[in-house]
Amino acid sequence: MTDPLVLCIALPLLGAMLVTALPRWAVTLGIVAALSTASAAVALTATVWQHGTLHLMLGGWDAELAIALRADGIATALVLMANLVGLGISVYATGYFHDRIRVRSFWPLWLLLWAALNGLFLAGDLFNLYVMLELLGIAAAALGALTGNRDAVAANLRYLLVGLLGSISYLLGVALLYTAYGTLDLGLLAQGVAASPELYGVNAAAMTLMVAGLALKAALFPLHFWLPPAHANAPAPVSAALSALVVKAAFYLILRLWLDLFWPITDMAVAMLPAMLGAVAVIWGSWRALRAERLKLLAAYSTVAQIGYLFLFLPLLAATPPGPARDDLLAALLLMALTHGFAKAGFFLAAGLVQTNAGHDRIDDLGGTAQRLPATTFAIALSGSALIGLPPSGSFIGKWLLMQGAIATGQWWWVIVVTAGTLLASAYIFRVLSRAFGLEPTPLKFVTDARAEVPALTLALVSVALLGLASGPLWTLLGLGDAGGGA
Amino acid sequence: MSMSQSESRAAERNRDLSLLVAVSLAVLGAALTWLYFIALSAGAAPRLADLAYERLPGTGVSNPVTAVLLNYRAYDTLMELAVLLAALLGIWSLGPAAPGFQRSGAVLAGMVSWVVPLLIVTGGYLLWVGGYAPGGAFQAGALLGAAGVIVRLAGDPRAGLPGEGAQRWLLVLGVLVFTLVGLGLMAFGAGFLTYPPKFAKWLILLIEMAATVAIGVALAAAYVGGRPPGPEAQPTAEDEDALTAAETPTPDPTPALRPQP
Amino acid sequence: MLTAQFLYGAAGLMLFVLGLWSFLVHEPLLRKIIALNITGAGVFHVFIAIAYRGDTAPPDPVPHALVLTGIVVAVSATALALMLGARLQDAEEEDQSR
């Protein structure tokens, strides 16, 4: 029953090894690995759906000694999103990379990144999470520098160093927790933290070190400075993975620590700081996106803003007692994260296509794109509407519930932030679309390059239609956590 | 003059800023030390030590650190091998290796021909004793890597490594064997990386041997600092990055940064 | 035993803070990379300190193993950072020579 849990991590790892060893077959083997990994993720979702939270002690040792893997509702939903987006990126990459050396560099690193993502979502051990964070950071920086131009190398060197700093800070937090509680298992530590209110200072210090380190990786304002150049200069499939998945993984880990481990000390007052920073990120990121001259830079700043929204949920969750209202908030948070994952991946893939087709991605010179690349423009429009939060996208429901929660808990000021962010997002998306739809004759055919356009379009469609119109199962998935929770 | 004034003002601001950083970090250090003391006296000792020793007989090894690395927390070690590989693949993606150092003279070459076999034998020894005494795959791999570094310093541009094709297999050997052993155990119903006590010793030794080779090759290859030279990796104009090919007006076979003694 | 653990661990925390300081205030890449390694070494010190159980009992093997894993990770990251830095320097020298 717990097999898919292992396979989600072992399959991309195995794929990465084969792709490295047999570079001539990189694309074929890579696609096979991508398909089988995505199937494992689907199998995992089905298993969690049927049996509730999965838990596995690797090596069969006691909970203290072994490394735990676990899949609850939140983890499973994110794994499913990441793997579907990963599959889309893989298909797109087969058409994007042409030169031999770059193909051979991309596939192994991409599959290692994928293994790290799944490993991170499914880990239940704090030190194992550190190793996953490092694998993720190193693979991401190496992939981001793949274009080889100077800006990309400089931006990704900075990204690597900042990421390392974040992980070391996280690791010191882990060291403090091991000193005080003598275990690394998330479940056991949670019990320890809850039972030791007298160690408030130690818990608070560990939480600060870990969350600050992760906020650096999640690009929370004002620690976002490394993100726009790193994401904007990477090759398009890599940008999609970095923006849609890698940043999200760091946020997921913050959420995990916040809700599972440190819940006794994360009250309203503590949650205010990250939420305020998130609010500034929403406004600042959207404003910079509006002022951006290049399409990929716009998308990168939009990521800064979208990550900001996720942090707004923290004080609302703190102020809402357990019950249906809190479940709604959690589902809304997840819905926004998932929608952004699909939408931003679709947006970056489409932007990459615009860039290769036009030779540049300057927004002001995009006139006529709708005529030359109708399907791509449609993908940009769809994912753009999900980024704004227009109905029926998933983020519309997410933002709606967010505002409802804000009013219900008397924190009306977040409503202003969400509204302002949404208006700015509409402005930057329509700025792109108004350029792209020039007054030129109607297009000859809708799809010009299926291998590249279909993944972008599919991801964008999922973000708008599927997540919005059929978001019900998400609540069920989250509710399943109660069945088999605990160690 | 206004230039120097603004410069000195900027330097002053920098000084103020680094002073601020220093003071706040000193406060952080003091707070951390205090909280560390509280955490130490929280009574968590002996932490995992007793349990780790208690379970030792079932692990297949008698060195407790090896037991943690390759049995209790084998999954961490697997992923850490993947980290090393990812870093090396990142290095390879940045471009071909720089030319090596000058051929060594008779004295150095003589010394190298003594030291390198010694390092390899010591590596093998460390690998074997890792089961019951300090040692193991990482120490052994580090020695192999050091042998590679010495060989390259003595003038072999490949650091004694085989061609690219073979090198790729050696590099993935660690993770490949590790994962396949794990999945094989899972297929036989034991669970991923759950060794039956009867075979634990031999499975761990097998994984450690593969890991030693992979670590040694990865470290040496990282020192070479780029894709291995050879017919397979010979950069063509199309392959070369814009960074070097497009921006260099005249082909310069020796990048300025590389050591050329 | 607690005193030894405390002194060694506190030295590790000092290294962590010193490394952090050096990372934040120094511009050159090499200094930043060395600073990060010192920061990491400080955290490893803390792990080693809590593994110590006096002269009579054998040390806790778990933190030892964690530090071994951490060292390999640190070496890998340092290697990649150095190569990215070298690549960047190549590019800048080419820009200047034009």
mmCIF file of C-alpha atoms in Angstrom, chain A residues 198-424:
data_model
loop_
_atom_site.group_PDB
_atom_site.id
_atom_site.type_symbol
_atom_site.label_atom_id
_atom_site.label_comp_id
_atom_site.label_asym_id
_atom_site.label_seq_id
_atom_site.Cartn_x
_atom_site.Cartn_y
_atom_site.Cartn_z
ATOM 1 C CA GLU A 198 8.532 25.627 29.353
ATOM 2 C CA LEU A 199 10.933 25.422 26.401
ATOM 3 C CA TYR A 200 9.168 28.314 24.664
ATOM 4 C CA GLY A 201 12.417 30.173 23.970
ATOM 5 C CA VAL A 202 14.097 27.179 22.369
ATOM 6 C CA ASN A 203 11.028 26.394 20.275
ATOM 7 C CA ALA A 204 10.703 30.003 19.185
ATOM 8 C CA ALA A 205 14.402 30.219 18.268
ATOM 9 C CA ALA A 206 14.278 26.983 16.294
ATOM 10 C CA MET A 207 11.149 28.151 14.519
ATOM 11 C CA THR A 208 12.649 31.538 13.690
ATOM 12 C CA LEU A 209 15.835 30.003 12.302
ATOM 13 C CA MET A 210 13.978 27.427 10.232
ATOM 14 C CA VAL A 211 11.193 29.653 8.958
ATOM 15 C CA ALA A 212 13.585 32.521 8.168
ATOM 16 C CA GLY A 213 15.855 30.166 6.222
ATOM 17 C CA LEU A 214 12.897 28.791 4.302
ATOM 18 C CA ALA A 215 11.392 32.239 3.713
ATOM 19 C CA LEU A 216 14.650 33.099 1.960
ATOM 20 C CA LYS A 217 14.091 30.117 -0.322
ATOM 21 C CA ALA A 218 10.390 30.911 -0.724
ATOM 22 C CA ALA A 219 11.294 34.490 -1.720
ATOM 23 C CA LEU A 220 9.115 36.203 0.873
ATOM 24 C CA PHE A 221 9.501 39.994 0.669
ATOM 25 C CA PRO A 222 12.124 41.446 1.359
ATOM 26 C CA LEU A 223 14.075 38.212 0.839
ATOM 27 C CA HIS A 224 12.837 37.940 -2.752
ATOM 28 C CA PHE A 225 15.686 39.912 -4.355
ATOM 29 C CA TRP A 226 17.320 36.840 -5.897
ATOM 30 C CA LEU A 227 14.172 35.493 -7.576
ATOM 31 C CA PRO A 228 13.380 37.770 -10.527
ATOM 32 C CA PRO A 229 16.802 37.607 -12.234
ATOM 33 C CA ALA A 230 17.216 33.879 -11.548
ATOM 34 C CA HIS A 231 13.778 32.930 -12.864
ATOM 35 C CA ALA A 232 13.743 35.367 -15.754
ATOM 36 C CA ASN A 233 17.125 34.259 -17.164
ATOM 37 C CA ALA A 234 16.623 30.494 -16.959
ATOM 38 C CA PRO A 235 15.497 28.440 -19.978
ATOM 39 C CA ALA A 236 11.675 28.483 -20.205
ATOM 40 C CA PRO A 237 10.986 24.933 -18.933
ATOM 41 C CA VAL A 238 13.351 25.554 -16.040
ATOM 42 C CA SER A 239 11.710 28.900 -15.225
ATOM 43 C CA ALA A 240 8.384 27.107 -15.137
ATOM 44 C CA ALA A 241 9.719 24.496 -12.719
ATOM 45 C CA LEU A 242 11.449 27.056 -10.514
ATOM 46 C CA SER A 243 8.503 29.430 -10.267
ATOM 47 C CA ALA A 244 5.675 26.936 -10.132
ATOM 48 C CA LEU A 245 7.260 24.194 -8.041
ATOM 49 C CA VAL A 246 10.570 24.946 -6.329
ATOM 50 C CA VAL A 247 9.435 28.110 -4.569
ATOM 51 C CA LYS A 248 6.208 26.367 -3.636
ATOM 52 C CA ALA A 249 8.167 23.543 -2.004
ATOM 53 C CA ALA A 250 9.837 25.984 0.392
ATOM 54 C CA PHE A 251 6.458 27.481 1.247
ATOM 55 C CA TYR A 252 4.984 24.024 1.773
ATOM 56 C CA LEU A 253 7.706 23.288 4.291
ATOM 57 C CA ILE A 254 7.005 26.528 6.163
ATOM 58 C CA LEU A 255 3.335 25.580 6.295
ATOM 59 C CA ARG A 256 4.185 22.081 7.528
ATOM 60 C CA LEU A 257 6.347 23.424 10.344
ATOM 61 C CA TRP A 258 3.817 26.119 11.140
ATOM 62 C CA LEU A 259 0.777 23.883 11.364
ATOM 63 C CA ASP A 260 2.187 20.523 12.479
ATOM 64 C CA LEU A 261 5.259 21.258 14.552
ATOM 65 C CA PHE A 262 5.060 24.739 16.012
ATOM 66 C CA TRP A 263 1.285 25.161 16.318
ATOM 67 C CA PRO A 264 1.496 25.710 20.099
ATOM 68 C CA ILE A 265 3.554 28.870 19.591
ATOM 69 C CA THR A 266 2.274 30.209 16.257
ATOM 70 C CA ASP A 267 -0.473 32.450 17.558
ATOM 71 C CA MET A 268 -1.960 35.587 16.007
ATOM 72 C CA ALA A 269 0.860 37.911 17.055
ATOM 73 C CA VAL A 270 3.543 35.605 15.603
ATOM 74 C CA ALA A 271 1.596 35.101 12.379
ATOM 75 C CA MET A 272 1.274 38.847 11.818
ATOM 76 C CA LEU A 273 4.892 39.382 10.715
ATOM 77 C CA PRO A 274 4.965 36.909 7.820
ATOM 78 C CA ALA A 275 1.482 38.022 6.788
ATOM 79 C CA MET A 276 2.503 41.690 6.704
ATOM 80 C CA LEU A 277 5.545 40.792 4.624
ATOM 81 C CA GLY A 278 3.239 38.757 2.421
ATOM 82 C CA ALA A 279 0.967 41.767 2.013
ATOM 83 C CA VAL A 280 3.879 43.963 0.967
ATOM 84 C CA ALA A 281 4.978 41.194 -1.412
ATOM 85 C CA VAL A 282 1.516 41.178 -3.027
ATOM 86 C CA ILE A 283 1.599 44.922 -3.680
ATOM 87 C CA TRP A 284 5.300 45.283 -4.482
ATOM 88 C CA GLY A 285 5.517 42.149 -6.648
ATOM 89 C CA SER A 286 2.411 43.113 -8.636
ATOM 90 C CA TRP A 287 3.646 46.670 -9.067
ATOM 91 C CA ARG A 288 7.043 45.521 -10.349
ATOM 92 C CA ALA A 289 5.296 43.040 -12.642
ATOM 93 C CA LEU A 290 3.279 45.910 -14.056
ATOM 94 C CA ARG A 291 6.460 47.913 -14.676
ATOM 95 C CA ALA A 292 8.456 44.978 -16.099
ATOM 96 C CA GLU A 293 9.656 45.358 -19.662
ATOM 97 C CA ARG A 294 10.098 41.682 -20.380
ATOM 98 C CA LEU A 295 7.467 38.973 -20.303
ATOM 99 C CA LYS A 296 9.528 36.504 -18.258
ATOM 100 C CA LEU A 297 10.483 39.177 -15.750
ATOM 101 C CA LEU A 298 6.794 40.021 -15.398
ATOM 102 C CA ALA A 299 6.049 36.381 -14.682
ATOM 103 C CA ALA A 300 8.868 36.227 -12.121
ATOM 104 C CA TYR A 301 7.636 39.281 -10.213
ATOM 105 C CA SER A 302 4.137 37.887 -10.360
ATOM 106 C CA THR A 303 5.507 34.845 -8.506
ATOM 107 C CA VAL A 304 6.754 37.124 -5.720
ATOM 108 C CA ALA A 305 3.206 38.496 -5.407
ATOM 109 C CA GLN A 306 1.507 35.103 -5.592
ATOM 110 C CA ILE A 307 3.718 33.691 -2.841
ATOM 111 C CA GLY A 308 2.726 36.732 -0.774
ATOM 112 C CA TYR A 309 -0.960 35.723 -0.906
ATOM 113 C CA LEU A 310 -0.138 32.357 0.635
ATOM 114 C CA PHE A 311 1.373 34.014 3.701
ATOM 115 C CA LEU A 312 -1.818 36.038 4.275
ATOM 116 C CA PHE A 313 -3.522 32.826 5.363
ATOM 117 C CA LEU A 314 -1.312 32.355 8.426
ATOM 118 C CA PRO A 315 -3.018 34.836 10.802
ATOM 119 C CA LEU A 316 -6.438 33.763 9.557
ATOM 120 C CA LEU A 317 -5.627 30.141 10.340
ATOM 121 C CA ALA A 318 -4.353 31.220 13.756
ATOM 122 C CA ALA A 319 -7.563 33.122 14.507
ATOM 123 C CA THR A 320 -9.973 30.430 13.297
ATOM 124 C CA PRO A 321 -10.761 27.558 15.685
ATOM 125 C CA PRO A 322 -10.660 24.039 14.218
ATOM 126 C CA GLY A 323 -13.829 23.279 12.332
ATOM 127 C CA PRO A 324 -15.375 23.707 8.900
ATOM 128 C CA ALA A 325 -14.319 27.371 8.686
ATOM 129 C CA ARG A 326 -10.664 26.459 9.226
ATOM 130 C CA ASP A 327 -10.895 23.562 6.760
ATOM 131 C CA ASP A 328 -12.246 26.015 4.208
ATOM 132 C CA LEU A 329 -9.281 28.297 4.771
ATOM 133 C CA LEU A 330 -6.821 25.443 4.441
ATOM 134 C CA ALA A 331 -8.499 24.251 1.262
ATOM 135 C CA ALA A 332 -8.473 27.803 -0.093
ATOM 136 C CA LEU A 333 -4.768 28.109 0.665
ATOM 137 C CA LEU A 334 -4.089 24.854 -1.114
ATOM 138 C CA LEU A 335 -6.303 25.849 -4.009
ATOM 139 C CA MET A 336 -4.348 29.057 -4.518
ATOM 140 C CA ALA A 337 -1.023 27.207 -4.343
ATOM 141 C CA LEU A 338 -2.172 24.572 -6.833
ATOM 142 C CA THR A 339 -3.716 27.090 -9.209
ATOM 143 C CA HIS A 340 -0.573 29.171 -9.176
ATOM 144 C CA GLY A 341 1.481 26.028 -9.851
ATOM 145 C CA PHE A 342 -0.458 25.180 -12.997
ATOM 146 C CA ALA A 343 -1.007 28.745 -14.136
ATOM 147 C CA LYS A 344 2.561 29.953 -13.689
ATOM 148 C CA ALA A 345 4.004 26.864 -15.362
ATOM 149 C CA GLY A 346 1.641 27.390 -18.296
ATOM 150 C CA PHE A 347 2.503 31.082 -18.428
ATOM 151 C CA PHE A 348 6.274 30.502 -18.465
ATOM 152 C CA LEU A 349 6.057 27.757 -21.074
ATOM 153 C CA ALA A 350 3.964 30.018 -23.299
ATOM 154 C CA ALA A 351 6.312 32.951 -22.667
ATOM 155 C CA GLY A 352 9.245 30.754 -23.690
ATOM 156 C CA LEU A 353 7.491 29.988 -26.937
ATOM 157 C CA VAL A 354 6.864 33.660 -27.584
ATOM 158 C CA GLN A 355 10.530 34.316 -26.904
ATOM 159 C CA THR A 356 11.841 31.638 -29.272
ATOM 160 C CA ASN A 357 9.332 32.643 -31.925
ATOM 161 C CA ALA A 358 9.884 36.397 -31.795
ATOM 162 C CA GLY A 359 13.529 36.278 -30.739
ATOM 163 C CA HIS A 360 12.808 38.458 -27.703
ATOM 164 C CA ASP A 361 10.221 38.839 -24.952
ATOM 165 C CA ARG A 362 9.890 42.621 -24.735
ATOM 166 C CA ILE A 363 6.276 43.242 -23.875
ATOM 167 C CA ASP A 364 5.989 46.457 -25.862
ATOM 168 C CA ASP A 365 7.008 44.718 -29.099
ATOM 169 C CA LEU A 366 4.694 41.743 -28.845
ATOM 170 C CA GLY A 367 2.236 43.103 -31.408
ATOM 171 C CA GLY A 368 0.676 40.441 -33.606
ATOM 172 C CA THR A 369 1.581 37.539 -31.331
ATOM 173 C CA ALA A 370 -2.057 36.506 -31.257
ATOM 174 C CA GLN A 371 -1.941 36.114 -35.048
ATOM 175 C CA ARG A 372 1.333 34.201 -35.152
ATOM 176 C CA LEU A 373 0.834 32.040 -32.066
ATOM 177 C CA PRO A 374 -2.898 31.896 -31.315
ATOM 178 C CA ALA A 375 -2.734 28.851 -29.052
ATOM 179 C CA THR A 376 0.148 30.310 -27.090
ATOM 180 C CA THR A 377 -1.609 33.620 -26.666
ATOM 181 C CA PHE A 378 -4.700 31.779 -25.530
ATOM 182 C CA ALA A 379 -2.581 29.915 -22.953
ATOM 183 C CA ILE A 380 -1.175 33.211 -21.694
ATOM 184 C CA ALA A 381 -4.683 34.648 -21.442
ATOM 185 C CA LEU A 382 -6.021 31.621 -19.594
ATOM 186 C CA SER A 383 -3.175 31.357 -17.115
ATOM 187 C CA GLY A 384 -3.266 35.130 -16.757
ATOM 188 C CA SER A 385 -6.920 34.994 -15.750
ATOM 189 C CA ALA A 386 -6.010 32.379 -13.145
ATOM 190 C CA LEU A 387 -3.236 34.619 -11.851
ATOM 191 C CA ILE A 388 -5.712 37.488 -11.521
ATOM 192 C CA GLY A 389 -8.266 35.228 -9.892
ATOM 193 C CA LEU A 390 -11.112 35.593 -12.367
ATOM 194 C CA PRO A 391 -13.928 33.081 -12.113
ATOM 195 C CA PRO A 392 -14.009 30.161 -12.690
ATOM 196 C CA SER A 393 -10.327 29.729 -11.851
ATOM 197 C CA GLY A 394 -9.229 28.005 -8.660
ATOM 198 C CA SER A 395 -7.671 31.174 -7.320
ATOM 199 C CA PHE A 396 -11.040 32.936 -7.584
ATOM 200 C CA ILE A 397 -12.474 30.531 -5.025
ATOM 201 C CA GLY A 398 -9.254 30.753 -3.030
ATOM 202 C CA LYS A 399 -9.310 34.529 -2.862
ATOM 203 C CA TRP A 400 -13.020 34.536 -2.110
ATOM 204 C CA LEU A 401 -12.564 32.252 0.878
ATOM 205 C CA LEU A 402 -9.512 34.231 1.944
ATOM 206 C CA MET A 403 -11.520 37.457 2.039
ATOM 207 C CA GLN A 404 -14.432 35.703 3.737
ATOM 208 C CA GLY A 405 -12.042 34.421 6.415
ATOM 209 C CA ALA A 406 -10.502 37.857 6.829
ATOM 210 C CA ILE A 407 -13.882 39.437 7.463
ATOM 211 C CA ALA A 408 -15.059 36.607 9.706
ATOM 212 C CA THR A 409 -11.998 37.008 11.948
ATOM 213 C CA GLY A 410 -12.202 40.798 11.937
ATOM 214 C CA GLN A 411 -9.007 41.284 9.943
ATOM 215 C CA TRP A 412 -10.625 43.379 7.218
ATOM 216 C CA TRP A 413 -7.350 45.009 6.161
ATOM 217 C CA TRP A 414 -6.273 41.882 4.237
ATOM 218 C CA VAL A 415 -9.301 42.433 1.997
ATOM 219 C CA ILE A 416 -7.785 45.728 0.863
ATOM 220 C CA VAL A 417 -4.505 43.984 0.087
ATOM 221 C CA VAL A 418 -6.201 41.235 -1.900
ATOM 222 C CA THR A 419 -8.307 43.729 -3.832
ATOM 223 C CA ALA A 420 -5.334 45.940 -4.641
ATOM 224 C CA GLY A 421 -3.262 42.929 -5.669
ATOM 225 C CA THR A 422 -6.046 41.672 -7.897
ATOM 226 C CA LEU A 423 -6.454 45.043 -9.599
ATOM 227 C CA LEU A 424 -2.715 45.289 -10.223
#
